[in-house]
mmCIF file of C-alpha atoms and ligand atoms in Angstrom:
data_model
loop_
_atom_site.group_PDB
_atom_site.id
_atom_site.type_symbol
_atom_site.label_atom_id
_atom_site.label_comp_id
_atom_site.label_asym_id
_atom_site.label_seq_id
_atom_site.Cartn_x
_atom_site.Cartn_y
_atom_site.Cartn_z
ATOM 1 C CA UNK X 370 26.692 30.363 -20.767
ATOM 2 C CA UNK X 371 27.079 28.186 -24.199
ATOM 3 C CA UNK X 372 24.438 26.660 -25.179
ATOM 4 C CA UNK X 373 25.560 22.885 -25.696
ATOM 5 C CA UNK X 374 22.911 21.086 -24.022
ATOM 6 C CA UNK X 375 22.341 17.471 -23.745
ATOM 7 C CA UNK X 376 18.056 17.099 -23.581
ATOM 8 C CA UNK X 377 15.897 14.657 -22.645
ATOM 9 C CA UNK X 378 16.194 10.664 -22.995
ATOM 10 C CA UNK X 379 13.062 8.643 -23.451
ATOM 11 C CA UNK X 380 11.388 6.159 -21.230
ATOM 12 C CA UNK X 381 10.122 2.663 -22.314
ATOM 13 C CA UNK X 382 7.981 -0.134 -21.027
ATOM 14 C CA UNK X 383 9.458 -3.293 -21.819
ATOM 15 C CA UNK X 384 8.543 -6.862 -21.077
ATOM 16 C CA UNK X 385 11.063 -9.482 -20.372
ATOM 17 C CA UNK X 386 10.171 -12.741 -19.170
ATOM 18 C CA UNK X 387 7.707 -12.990 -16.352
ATOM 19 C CA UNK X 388 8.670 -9.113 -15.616
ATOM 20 C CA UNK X 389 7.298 -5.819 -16.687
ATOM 21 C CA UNK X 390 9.401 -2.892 -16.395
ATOM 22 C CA UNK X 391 10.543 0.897 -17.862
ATOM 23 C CA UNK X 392 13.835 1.493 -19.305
ATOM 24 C CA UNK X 393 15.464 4.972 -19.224
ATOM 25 C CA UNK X 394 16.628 5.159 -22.104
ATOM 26 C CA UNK X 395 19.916 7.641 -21.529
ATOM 27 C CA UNK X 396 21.897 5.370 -24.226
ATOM 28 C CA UNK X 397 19.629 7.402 -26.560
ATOM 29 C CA UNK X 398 21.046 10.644 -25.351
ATOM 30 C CA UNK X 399 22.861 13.273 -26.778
ATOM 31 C CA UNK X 400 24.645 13.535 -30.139
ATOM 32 C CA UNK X 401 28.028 12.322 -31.561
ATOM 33 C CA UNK X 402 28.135 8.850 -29.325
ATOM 34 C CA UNK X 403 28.129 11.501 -26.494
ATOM 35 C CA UNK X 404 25.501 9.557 -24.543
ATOM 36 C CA UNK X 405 25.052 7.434 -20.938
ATOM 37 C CA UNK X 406 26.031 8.406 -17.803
ATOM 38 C CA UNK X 407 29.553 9.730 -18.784
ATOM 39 C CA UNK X 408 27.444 12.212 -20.857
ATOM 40 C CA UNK X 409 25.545 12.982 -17.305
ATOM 41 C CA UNK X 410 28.166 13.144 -15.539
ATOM 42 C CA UNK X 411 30.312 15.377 -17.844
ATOM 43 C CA UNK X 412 27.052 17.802 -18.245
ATOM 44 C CA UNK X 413 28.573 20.421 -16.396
ATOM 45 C CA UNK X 414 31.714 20.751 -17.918
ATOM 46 C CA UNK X 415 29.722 20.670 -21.686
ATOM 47 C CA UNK X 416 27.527 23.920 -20.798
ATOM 48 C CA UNK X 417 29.990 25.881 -18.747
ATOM 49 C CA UNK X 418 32.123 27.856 -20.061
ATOM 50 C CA UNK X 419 36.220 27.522 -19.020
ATOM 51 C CA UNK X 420 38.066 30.918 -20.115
ATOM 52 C CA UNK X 421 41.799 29.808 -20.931
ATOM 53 C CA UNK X 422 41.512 26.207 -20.797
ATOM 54 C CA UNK X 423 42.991 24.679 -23.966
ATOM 55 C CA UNK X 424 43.569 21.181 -22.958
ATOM 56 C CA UNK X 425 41.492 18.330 -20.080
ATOM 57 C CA UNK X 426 43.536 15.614 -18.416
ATOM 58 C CA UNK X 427 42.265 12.578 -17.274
ATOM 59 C CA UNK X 428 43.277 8.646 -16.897
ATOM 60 C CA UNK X 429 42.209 5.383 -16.152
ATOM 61 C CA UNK X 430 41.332 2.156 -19.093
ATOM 62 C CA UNK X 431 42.014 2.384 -22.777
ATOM 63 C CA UNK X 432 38.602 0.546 -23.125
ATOM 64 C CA UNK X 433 36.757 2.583 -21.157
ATOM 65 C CA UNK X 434 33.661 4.310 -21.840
ATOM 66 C CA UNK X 435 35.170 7.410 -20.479
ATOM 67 C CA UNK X 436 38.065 7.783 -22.797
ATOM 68 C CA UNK X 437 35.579 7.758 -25.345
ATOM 69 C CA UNK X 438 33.561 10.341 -24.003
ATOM 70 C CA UNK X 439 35.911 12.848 -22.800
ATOM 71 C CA UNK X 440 37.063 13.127 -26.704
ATOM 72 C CA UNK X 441 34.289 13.913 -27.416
ATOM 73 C CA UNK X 442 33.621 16.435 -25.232
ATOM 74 C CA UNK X 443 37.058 17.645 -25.922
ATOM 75 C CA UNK X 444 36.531 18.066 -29.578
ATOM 76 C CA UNK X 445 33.432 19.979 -28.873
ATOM 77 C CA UNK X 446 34.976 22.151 -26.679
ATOM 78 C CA UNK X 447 37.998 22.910 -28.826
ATOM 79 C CA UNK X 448 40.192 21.119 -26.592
ATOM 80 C CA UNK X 449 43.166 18.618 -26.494
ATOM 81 C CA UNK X 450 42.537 15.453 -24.751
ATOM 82 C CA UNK X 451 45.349 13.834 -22.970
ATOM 83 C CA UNK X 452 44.334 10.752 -20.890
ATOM 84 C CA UNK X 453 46.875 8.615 -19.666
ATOM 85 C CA UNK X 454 46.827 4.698 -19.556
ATOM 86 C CA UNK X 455 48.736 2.330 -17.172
ATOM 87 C CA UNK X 456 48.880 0.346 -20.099
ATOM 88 C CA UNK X 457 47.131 -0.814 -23.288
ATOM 89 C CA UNK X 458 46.668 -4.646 -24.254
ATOM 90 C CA UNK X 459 48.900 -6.046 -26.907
ATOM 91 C CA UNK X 460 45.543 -7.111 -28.970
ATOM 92 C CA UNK X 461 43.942 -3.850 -28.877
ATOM 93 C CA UNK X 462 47.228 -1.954 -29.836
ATOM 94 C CA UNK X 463 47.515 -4.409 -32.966
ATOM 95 C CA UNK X 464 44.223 -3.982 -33.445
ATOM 96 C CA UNK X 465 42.171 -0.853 -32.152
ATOM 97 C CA UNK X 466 38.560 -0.885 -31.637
ATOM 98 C CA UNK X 467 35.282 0.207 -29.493
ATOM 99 C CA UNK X 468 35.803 3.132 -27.518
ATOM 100 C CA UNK X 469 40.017 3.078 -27.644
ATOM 101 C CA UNK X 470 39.704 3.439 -31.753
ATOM 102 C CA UNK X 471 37.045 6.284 -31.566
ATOM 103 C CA UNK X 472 38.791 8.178 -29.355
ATOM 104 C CA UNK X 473 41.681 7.881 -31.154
ATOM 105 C CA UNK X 474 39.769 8.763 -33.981
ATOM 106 C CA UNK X 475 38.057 11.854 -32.470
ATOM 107 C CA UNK X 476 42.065 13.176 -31.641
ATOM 108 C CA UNK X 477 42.541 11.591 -27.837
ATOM 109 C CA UNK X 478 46.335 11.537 -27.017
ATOM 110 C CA UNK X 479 46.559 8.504 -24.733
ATOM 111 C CA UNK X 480 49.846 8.507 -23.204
ATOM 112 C CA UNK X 481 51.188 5.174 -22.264
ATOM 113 C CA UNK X 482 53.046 5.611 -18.448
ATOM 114 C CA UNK X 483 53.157 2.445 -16.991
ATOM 115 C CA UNK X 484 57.030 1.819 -16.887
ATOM 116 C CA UNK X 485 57.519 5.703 -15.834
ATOM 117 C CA UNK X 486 55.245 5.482 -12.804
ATOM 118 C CA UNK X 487 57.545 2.713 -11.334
ATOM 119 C CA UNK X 488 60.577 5.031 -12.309
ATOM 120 C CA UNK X 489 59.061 7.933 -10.478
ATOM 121 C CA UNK X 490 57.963 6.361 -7.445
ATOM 122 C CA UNK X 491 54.750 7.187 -7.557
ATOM 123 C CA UNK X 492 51.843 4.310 -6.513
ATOM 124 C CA UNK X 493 49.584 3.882 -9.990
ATOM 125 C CA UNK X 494 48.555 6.232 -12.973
ATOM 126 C CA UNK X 495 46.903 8.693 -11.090
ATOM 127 C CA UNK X 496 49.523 9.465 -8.541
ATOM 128 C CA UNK X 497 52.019 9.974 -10.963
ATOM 129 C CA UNK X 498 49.186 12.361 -13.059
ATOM 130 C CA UNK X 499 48.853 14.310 -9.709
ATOM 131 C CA UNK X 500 52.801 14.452 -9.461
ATOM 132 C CA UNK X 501 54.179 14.717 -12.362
ATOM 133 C CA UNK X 502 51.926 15.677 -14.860
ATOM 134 C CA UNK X 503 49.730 18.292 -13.760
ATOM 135 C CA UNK X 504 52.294 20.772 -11.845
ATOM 136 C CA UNK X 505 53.961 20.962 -15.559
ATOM 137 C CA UNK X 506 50.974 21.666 -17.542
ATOM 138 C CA UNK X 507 49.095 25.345 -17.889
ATOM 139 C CA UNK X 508 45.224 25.803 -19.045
ATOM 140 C CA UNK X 509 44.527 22.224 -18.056
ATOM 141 C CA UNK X 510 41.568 20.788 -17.033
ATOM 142 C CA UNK X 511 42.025 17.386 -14.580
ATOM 143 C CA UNK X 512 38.719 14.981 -14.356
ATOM 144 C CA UNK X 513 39.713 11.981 -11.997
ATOM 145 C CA UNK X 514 39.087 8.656 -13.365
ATOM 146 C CA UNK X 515 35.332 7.899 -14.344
ATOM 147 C CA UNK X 516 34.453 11.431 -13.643
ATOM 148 C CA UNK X 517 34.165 10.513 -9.736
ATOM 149 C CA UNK X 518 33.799 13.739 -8.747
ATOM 150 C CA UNK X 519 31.009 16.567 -7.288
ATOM 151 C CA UNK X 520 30.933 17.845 -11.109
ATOM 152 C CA UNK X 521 29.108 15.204 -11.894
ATOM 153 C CA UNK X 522 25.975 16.284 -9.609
ATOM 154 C CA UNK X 523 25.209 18.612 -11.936
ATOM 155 C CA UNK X 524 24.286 16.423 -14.560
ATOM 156 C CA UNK X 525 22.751 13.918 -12.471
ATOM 157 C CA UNK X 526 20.645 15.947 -10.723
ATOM 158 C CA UNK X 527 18.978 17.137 -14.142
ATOM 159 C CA UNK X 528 18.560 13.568 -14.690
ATOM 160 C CA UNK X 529 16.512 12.787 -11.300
ATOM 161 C CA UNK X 530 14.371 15.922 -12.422
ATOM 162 C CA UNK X 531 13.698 14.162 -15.660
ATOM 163 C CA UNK X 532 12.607 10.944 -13.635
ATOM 164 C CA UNK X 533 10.645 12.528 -10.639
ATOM 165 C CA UNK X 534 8.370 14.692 -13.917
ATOM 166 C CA UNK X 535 8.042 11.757 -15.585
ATOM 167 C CA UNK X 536 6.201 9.979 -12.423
ATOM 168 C CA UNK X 537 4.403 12.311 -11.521
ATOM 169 C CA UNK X 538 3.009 13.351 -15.271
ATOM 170 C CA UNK X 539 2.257 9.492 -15.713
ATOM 171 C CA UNK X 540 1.031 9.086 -12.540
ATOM 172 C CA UNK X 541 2.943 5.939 -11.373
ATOM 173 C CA UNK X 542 2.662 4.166 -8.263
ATOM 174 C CA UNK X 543 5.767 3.086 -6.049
ATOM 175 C CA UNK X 544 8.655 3.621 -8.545
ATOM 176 C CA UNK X 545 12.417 2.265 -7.609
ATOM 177 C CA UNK X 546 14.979 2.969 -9.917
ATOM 178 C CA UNK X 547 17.730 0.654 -10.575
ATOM 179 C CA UNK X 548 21.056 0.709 -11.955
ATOM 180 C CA UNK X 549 25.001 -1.104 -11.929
ATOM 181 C CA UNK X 550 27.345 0.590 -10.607
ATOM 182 C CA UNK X 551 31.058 0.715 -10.973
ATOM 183 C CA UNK X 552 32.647 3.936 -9.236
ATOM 184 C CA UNK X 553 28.990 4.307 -7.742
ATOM 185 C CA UNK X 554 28.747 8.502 -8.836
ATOM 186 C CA UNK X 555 25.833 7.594 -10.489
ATOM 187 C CA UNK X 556 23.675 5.979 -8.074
ATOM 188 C CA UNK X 557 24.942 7.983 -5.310
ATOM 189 C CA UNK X 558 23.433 11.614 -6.990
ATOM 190 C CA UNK X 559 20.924 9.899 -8.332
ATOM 191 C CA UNK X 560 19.912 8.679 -4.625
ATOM 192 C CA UNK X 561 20.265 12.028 -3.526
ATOM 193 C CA UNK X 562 17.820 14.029 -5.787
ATOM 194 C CA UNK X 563 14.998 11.159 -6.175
ATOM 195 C CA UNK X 564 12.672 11.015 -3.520
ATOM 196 C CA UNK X 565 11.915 6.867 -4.173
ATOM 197 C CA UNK X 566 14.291 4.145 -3.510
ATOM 198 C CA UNK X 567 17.251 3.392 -5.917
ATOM 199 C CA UNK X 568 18.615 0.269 -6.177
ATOM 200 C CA UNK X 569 22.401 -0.797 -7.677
ATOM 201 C CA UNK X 570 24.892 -4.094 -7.500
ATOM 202 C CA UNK X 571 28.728 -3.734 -7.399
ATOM 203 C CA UNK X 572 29.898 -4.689 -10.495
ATOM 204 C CA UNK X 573 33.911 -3.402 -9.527
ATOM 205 C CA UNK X 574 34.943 -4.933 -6.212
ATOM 206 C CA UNK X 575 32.418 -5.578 -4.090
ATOM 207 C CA UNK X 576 29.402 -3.976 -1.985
ATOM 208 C CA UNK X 577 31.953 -3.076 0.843
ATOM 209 C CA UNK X 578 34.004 -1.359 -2.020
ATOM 210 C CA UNK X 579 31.201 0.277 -3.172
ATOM 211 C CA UNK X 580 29.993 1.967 -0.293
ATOM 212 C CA UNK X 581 33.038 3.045 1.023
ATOM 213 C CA UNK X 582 33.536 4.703 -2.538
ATOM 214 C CA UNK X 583 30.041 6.279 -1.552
ATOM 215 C CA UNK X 584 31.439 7.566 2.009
ATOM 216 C CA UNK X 585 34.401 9.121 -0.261
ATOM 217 C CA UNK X 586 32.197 11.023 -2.392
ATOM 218 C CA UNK X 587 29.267 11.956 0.781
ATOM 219 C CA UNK X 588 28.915 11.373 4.635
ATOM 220 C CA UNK X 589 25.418 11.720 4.297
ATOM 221 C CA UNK X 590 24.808 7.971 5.462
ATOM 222 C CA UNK X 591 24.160 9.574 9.005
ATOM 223 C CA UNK X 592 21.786 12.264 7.696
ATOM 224 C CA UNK X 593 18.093 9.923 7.339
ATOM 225 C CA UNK X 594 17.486 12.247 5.033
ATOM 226 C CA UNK X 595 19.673 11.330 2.172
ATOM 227 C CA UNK X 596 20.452 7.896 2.049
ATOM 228 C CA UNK X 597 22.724 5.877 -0.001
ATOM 229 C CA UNK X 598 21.303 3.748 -3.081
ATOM 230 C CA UNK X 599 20.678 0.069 -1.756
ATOM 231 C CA UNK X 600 23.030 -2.343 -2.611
ATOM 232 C CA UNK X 601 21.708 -5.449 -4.034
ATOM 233 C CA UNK X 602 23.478 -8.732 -3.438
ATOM 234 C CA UNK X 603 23.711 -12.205 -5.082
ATOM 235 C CA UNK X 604 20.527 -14.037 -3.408
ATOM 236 C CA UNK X 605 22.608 -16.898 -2.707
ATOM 237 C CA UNK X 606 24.741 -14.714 -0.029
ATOM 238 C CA UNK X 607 21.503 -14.152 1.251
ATOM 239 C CA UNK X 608 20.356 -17.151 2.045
ATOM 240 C CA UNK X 609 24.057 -18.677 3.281
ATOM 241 C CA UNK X 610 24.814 -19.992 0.147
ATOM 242 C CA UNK X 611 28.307 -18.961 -1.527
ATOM 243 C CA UNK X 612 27.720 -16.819 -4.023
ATOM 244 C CA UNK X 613 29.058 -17.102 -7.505
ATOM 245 C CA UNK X 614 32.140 -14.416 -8.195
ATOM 246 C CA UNK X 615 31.578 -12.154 -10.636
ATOM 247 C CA UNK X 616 35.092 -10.214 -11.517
ATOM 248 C CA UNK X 617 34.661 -6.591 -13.674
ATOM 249 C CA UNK X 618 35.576 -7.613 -17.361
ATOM 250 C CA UNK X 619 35.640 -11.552 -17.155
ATOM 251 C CA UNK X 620 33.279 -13.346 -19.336
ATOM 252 C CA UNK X 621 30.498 -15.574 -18.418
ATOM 253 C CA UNK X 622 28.640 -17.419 -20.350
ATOM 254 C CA UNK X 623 25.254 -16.921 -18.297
ATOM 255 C CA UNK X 624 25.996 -12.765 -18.678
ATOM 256 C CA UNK X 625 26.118 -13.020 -23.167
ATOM 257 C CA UNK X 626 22.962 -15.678 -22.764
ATOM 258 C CA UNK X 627 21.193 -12.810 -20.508
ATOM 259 C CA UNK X 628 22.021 -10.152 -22.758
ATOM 260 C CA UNK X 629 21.077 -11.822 -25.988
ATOM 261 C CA UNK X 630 17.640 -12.830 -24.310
ATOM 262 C CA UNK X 631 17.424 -8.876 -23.347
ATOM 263 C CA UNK X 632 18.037 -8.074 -27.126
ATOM 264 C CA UNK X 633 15.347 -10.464 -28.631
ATOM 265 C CA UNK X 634 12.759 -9.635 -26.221
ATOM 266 C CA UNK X 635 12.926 -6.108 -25.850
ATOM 267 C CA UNK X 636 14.733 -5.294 -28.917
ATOM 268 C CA UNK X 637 16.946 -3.197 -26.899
ATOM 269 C CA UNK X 638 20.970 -3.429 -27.139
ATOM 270 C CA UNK X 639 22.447 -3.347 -23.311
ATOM 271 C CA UNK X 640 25.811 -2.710 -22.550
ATOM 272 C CA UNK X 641 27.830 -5.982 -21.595
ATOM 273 C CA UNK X 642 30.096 -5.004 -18.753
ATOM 274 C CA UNK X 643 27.553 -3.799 -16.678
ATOM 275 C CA UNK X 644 24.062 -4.222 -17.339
ATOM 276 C CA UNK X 645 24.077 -8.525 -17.289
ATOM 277 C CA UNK X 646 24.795 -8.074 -13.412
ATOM 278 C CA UNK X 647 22.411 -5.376 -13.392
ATOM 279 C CA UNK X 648 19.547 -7.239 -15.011
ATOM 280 C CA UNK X 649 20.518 -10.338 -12.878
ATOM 281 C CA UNK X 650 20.290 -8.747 -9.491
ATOM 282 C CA UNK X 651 17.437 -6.925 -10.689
ATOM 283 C CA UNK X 652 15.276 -10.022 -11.392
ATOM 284 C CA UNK X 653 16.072 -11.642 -8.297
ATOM 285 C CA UNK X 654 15.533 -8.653 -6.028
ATOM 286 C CA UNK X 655 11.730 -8.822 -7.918
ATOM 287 C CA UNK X 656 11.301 -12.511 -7.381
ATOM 288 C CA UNK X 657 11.867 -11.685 -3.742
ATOM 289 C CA UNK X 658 9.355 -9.330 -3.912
ATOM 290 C CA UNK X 659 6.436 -11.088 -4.545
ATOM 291 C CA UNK X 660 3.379 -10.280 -5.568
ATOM 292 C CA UNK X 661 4.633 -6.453 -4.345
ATOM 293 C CA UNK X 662 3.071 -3.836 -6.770
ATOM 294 C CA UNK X 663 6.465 -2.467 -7.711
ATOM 295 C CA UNK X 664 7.322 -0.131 -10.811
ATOM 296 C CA UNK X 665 10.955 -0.386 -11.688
ATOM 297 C CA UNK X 666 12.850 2.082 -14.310
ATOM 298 C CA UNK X 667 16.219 0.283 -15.301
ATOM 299 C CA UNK X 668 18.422 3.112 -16.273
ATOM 300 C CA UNK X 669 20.518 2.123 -19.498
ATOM 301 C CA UNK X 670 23.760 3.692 -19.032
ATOM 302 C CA UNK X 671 24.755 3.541 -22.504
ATOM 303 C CA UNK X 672 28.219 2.276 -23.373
ATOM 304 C CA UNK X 673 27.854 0.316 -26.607
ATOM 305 C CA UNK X 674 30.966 1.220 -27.993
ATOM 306 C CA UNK X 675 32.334 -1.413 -25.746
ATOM 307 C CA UNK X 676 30.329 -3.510 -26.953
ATOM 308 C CA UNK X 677 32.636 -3.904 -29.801
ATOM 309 C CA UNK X 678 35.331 -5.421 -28.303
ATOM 310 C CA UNK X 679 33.589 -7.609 -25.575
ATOM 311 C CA UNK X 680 31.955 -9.082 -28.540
ATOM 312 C CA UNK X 681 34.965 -10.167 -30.341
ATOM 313 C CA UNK X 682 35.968 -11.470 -26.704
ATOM 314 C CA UNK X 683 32.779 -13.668 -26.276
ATOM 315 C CA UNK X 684 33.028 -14.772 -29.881
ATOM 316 C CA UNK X 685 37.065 -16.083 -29.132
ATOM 317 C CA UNK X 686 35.779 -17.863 -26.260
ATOM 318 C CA UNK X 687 32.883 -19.866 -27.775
ATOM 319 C CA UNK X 688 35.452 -20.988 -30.247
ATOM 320 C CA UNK X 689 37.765 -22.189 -28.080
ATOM 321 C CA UNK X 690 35.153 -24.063 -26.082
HETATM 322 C C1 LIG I 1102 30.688 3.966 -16.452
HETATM 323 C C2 LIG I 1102 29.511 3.063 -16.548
HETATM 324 C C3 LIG I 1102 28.872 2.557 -15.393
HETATM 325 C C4 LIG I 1102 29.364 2.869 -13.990
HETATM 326 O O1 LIG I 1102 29.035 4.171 -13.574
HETATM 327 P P1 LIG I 1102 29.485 4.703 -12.132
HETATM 328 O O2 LIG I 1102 28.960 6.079 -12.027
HETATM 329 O O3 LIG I 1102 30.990 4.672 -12.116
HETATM 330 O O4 LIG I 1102 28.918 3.784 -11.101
HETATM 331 C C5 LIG I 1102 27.771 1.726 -15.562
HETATM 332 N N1 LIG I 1102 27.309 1.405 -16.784
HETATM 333 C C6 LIG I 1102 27.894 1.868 -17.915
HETATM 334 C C7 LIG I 1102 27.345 1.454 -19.227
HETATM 335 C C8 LIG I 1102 29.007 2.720 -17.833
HETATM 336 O O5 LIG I 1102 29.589 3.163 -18.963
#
């Protein structure tokens, strides 16, 4: 066994507007940006050891979160990291930033294979990764994209532990836990090691995407037992009204207005891809609660080195307004 080991994360009560509320603080995790859920999920392959493996193999967004990460985890393994991209946007090629210049920095090889998955007939980046890359390549270790796979229960699992002590040492009444999902990994293990209700909102696709990414990774809908997270929706779908859109990686202005408040009232930074939905859903799922005696943890995911470059984005488009 090696000893890498991630700890604990602190929890917070916070106040934000009329709401009063714990954060989880897992963007405090860890060591060397190594942090969030990615950290969670990745737990497992940080404190096992892999005789013979020299190199891990994984795709999916030069910005992502992940990217980032898995460098880091690479470097601290001894590793080479070689993560493949679709494609990478003419901007951040000019100029790198967030979590596509760290990783860089940190000695990621991103490999570049849009044009040769079209040449190979394969559907998208991780078919031709299954096809072509990994039958070639000895000592490797493949992570599919976002870490979507049962690997990632290790590290969750230690995280529900951390929540359910935490409750019970400070004694609190009715907790639900909530948190955005994109692939839904998270919330799904999550779900299945806390014994109180966890809430989430698809922030990629929507909550008929996200379940059936659930189904992929469990069938345990039918077992009572184990359910899957509850999916919050826009309240306006709720009550017949068409709700507003919100597409993964667009800007709103409502989502940088939420997050700033977040910042100067809790003096917390969130994470701007996910958490503004989060937050948003989260409020109105409390409104419609009541006067309900409810303790919610918000789990920050960390993330912030995307922060970076959604920043520069926002900035652009108040300019141009
Ligand atoms: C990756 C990420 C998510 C989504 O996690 P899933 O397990 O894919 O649902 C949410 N928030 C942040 C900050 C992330 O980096």
């Amino acid at each position: 066994m090696n000893v890498l080991s991630l700890g604990h994360s602190p929890i917070e009560k916070v106040q934000f507007k009329e709401y009063e509320l714990y954060i989880k603080r897992d963007d405090l995790l860890g060591y060397h940006g190594f942090n969030g859920n990615k950290a969670r999920k990745l737990h497992f392959y940080l404190c096992n050891d892999f005789p013979g493996i020299t190199r891990l193999i994984s795709y999916g967004s030069a910005q992502s979160n992940m990217l980032f990460s898995l460098s880091v985890l690479a470097k601290l393994k001894g590793w080479q990291l070689d993560f493949y991209v679709d494609h990478i946007a003419e901007n951040l090629k000019e100029n790198p930033c967030g979590n596509y210049a760290e990783a860089l920095k940190t000695g990621a090889k991103v490999h570049v294979i849009g044009s040769l998955v079209k040449k190979y007939g394969a559907f998208n980046t991780e078919n031709y990764v299954q096809k072509r890359v990994l039958p070639e390549v000895e000592n490797a270790l493949y992570i599919p994209e976002g870490g979507r796979n049962e690997k990632s229960e290790f590290g969750l699992k230690l995280l529900a532990n951390e929540l359910i002590s935490w409750v019970a040492e400070e004694k609190i009444p009715n907790p639900k836990l909530m948190l955005p999902s994109g692939t839904g990994t998270t919330a799904l293990y999550l779900q299945k090691y806390l014994p109180f209700e966890v809430l989430t909102c698809a922030c990629v696709g929507g909550a008929e995407y996200l379940k059936q990414q659930f189904s992929e990774l469990s069938d345990n809908e039918t077992n009572s037992l184990q359910p899957y997270p509850t999916i919050l929706i826009s309240a306006d779908s709720s009550i017949g009204r068409n709700p507003k859109k919100h597409h993964f990686g667009k800007l709103y202005p409502e989502f940088f207005e939420l997050w700033q408040e977040l910042l100067e009232q809790t003096n917390i930074t969130f994470e701007l891809l996910y958490d503004p939905l989060g937050w948003l859903r989260m409020m109105e799922y409390l409104k419609g609660q009541g006067g309900k005696e409810i303790n919610m943890i918000y789990l920050h995911q960390g993330g912030l080195l995307g922060n970076e470059s959604m920043l520069q984005r926002y900035q652009k488009m108040k300019k141009n307004r």
